[in-house]
């Protein structure tokens, strides 16, 4: 089950944040989780962007874990508007583009 939430920005767009299990196909532990941030015109479009990247079973139910102001800033300053990093937050870990989460490790 994904935990997450969203924040509506003054321009009408939204930032959606989800905590998801890390894909285990490439040797990651099953218990590890990632925090995914998506910037889009609306919530359904944000979820569609994730589904287009292969995360098919993603649903946003409620607003229990909305993005923090730092997360909103990070996703707004990234050209793709789609980022992830490991949970729990590690202050030294940077945000990564979604493609690095979904490709197999060499």
Coordinates of C-alpha atoms in Angstrom, one line a residue:
X1 CA 0.0 0.0 0.0
X2 CA 1.3 3.4 -1.0
X3 CA 1.3 6.2 1.5
X4 CA 1.3 9.7 0.1
X5 CA -0.4 13.0 -0.5
X6 CA -0.4 16.1 -2.7
X7 CA -0.1 19.8 -2.6
X8 CA -1.9 22.2 -4.9
X9 CA 0.3 25.0 -6.1
X10 CA -0.8 28.6 -6.7
X11 CA -0.7 28.2 -10.5
X12 CA -3.2 25.3 -10.3
X13 CA -0.7 22.4 -10.8
X14 CA 0.0 19.8 -8.1
X15 CA 2.9 18.0 -6.6
X16 CA 2.1 14.4 -5.6
X17 CA 4.4 12.5 -3.2
X18 CA 4.1 8.7 -2.7
X19 CA 6.0 6.3 -0.5
X20 CA 6.3 3.0 -2.5
X21 CA 8.0 -0.3 -2.1
X22 CA 11.2 -0.3 -4.1
X23 CA 11.1 -2.5 -7.1
X24 CA 12.7 -5.8 -6.1
X25 CA 13.5 -7.2 -9.5
X26 CA 17.1 -5.9 -9.3
X27 CA 18.1 -7.3 -6.0
X28 CA 16.8 -4.6 -3.6
X29 CA 15.5 -5.7 -0.2
X30 CA 11.7 -6.2 -0.2
X31 CA 11.3 -3.9 2.9
X32 CA 13.1 -0.9 1.4
X33 CA 10.9 2.0 0.3
X34 CA 11.3 5.0 -1.9
X35 CA 9.7 8.4 -1.9
X36 CA 8.5 9.4 -5.4
X37 CA 7.6 13.0 -6.3
X38 CA 5.6 14.0 -9.4
X39 CA 4.8 17.5 -10.7
X40 CA 1.8 17.6 -13.0
X41 CA -1.3 19.6 -14.0
X42 CA -3.6 17.6 -11.8
X43 CA -3.6 14.4 -9.6
X44 CA -4.9 12.0 -12.2
X45 CA -2.2 13.2 -14.7
X46 CA 0.5 12.7 -12.0
X47 CA -0.5 9.1 -11.5
X48 CA -0.7 8.6 -15.2
X49 CA 2.9 9.8 -15.5
X50 CA 4.0 7.2 -13.0
X51 CA 2.0 4.5 -14.8
X52 CA 3.7 5.4 -18.0
X53 CA 7.0 4.7 -16.4
X54 CA 5.9 1.2 -15.4
X55 CA 4.5 1.7 -11.9
X56 CA 1.1 0.4 -12.8
X57 CA -0.4 -0.3 -9.4
X58 CA 0.0 3.2 -8.0
X59 CA -3.0 4.8 -6.3
X60 CA -3.3 7.9 -4.2
X61 CA -5.8 7.5 -1.3
X62 CA -6.1 10.4 1.0
X63 CA -3.6 13.1 1.9
X64 CA -1.8 11.5 4.9
X65 CA 1.8 12.2 3.7
X66 CA 1.8 15.4 1.6
X67 CA 5.1 16.6 0.2
X68 CA 7.2 18.9 2.4
X69 CA 8.2 22.3 1.2
X70 CA 11.7 21.0 0.5
X71 CA 10.3 18.2 -1.7
X72 CA 8.1 20.7 -3.6
X73 CA 11.2 22.8 -4.3
X74 CA 13.2 19.8 -5.5
X75 CA 10.6 18.6 -7.9
X76 CA 9.9 22.1 -9.3
X77 CA 13.6 22.6 -10.0
X78 CA 14.1 19.3 -11.9
X79 CA 13.5 19.4 -15.6
X80 CA 11.5 16.1 -15.7
X81 CA 9.4 16.9 -12.6
X82 CA 9.7 13.2 -11.6
X83 CA 12.1 12.2 -8.8
X84 CA 12.8 9.6 -6.1
X85 CA 15.0 8.9 -3.1
X86 CA 15.2 6.2 -0.4
X87 CA 13.0 6.3 2.7
X88 CA 13.7 7.1 5.5
X89 CA 15.1 10.4 4.4
X90 CA 18.9 10.7 4.5
X91 CA 20.0 14.3 4.4
X92 CA 23.1 13.3 2.4
X93 CA 21.2 11.4 -0.3
X94 CA 20.3 13.5 -3.4
X95 CA 17.1 13.1 -5.4
X96 CA 17.4 10.8 -8.4
X97 CA 15.6 10.9 -11.8
X98 CA 12.9 8.1 -12.0
X99 CA 14.8 6.3 -14.8
X100 CA 17.6 5.4 -12.4
X101 CA 15.0 3.6 -10.2
X102 CA 13.5 1.6 -12.9
X103 CA 16.5 0.4 -14.9
X104 CA 18.4 -2.7 -13.7
X105 CA 21.7 -2.3 -11.9
X106 CA 24.7 -3.4 -13.9

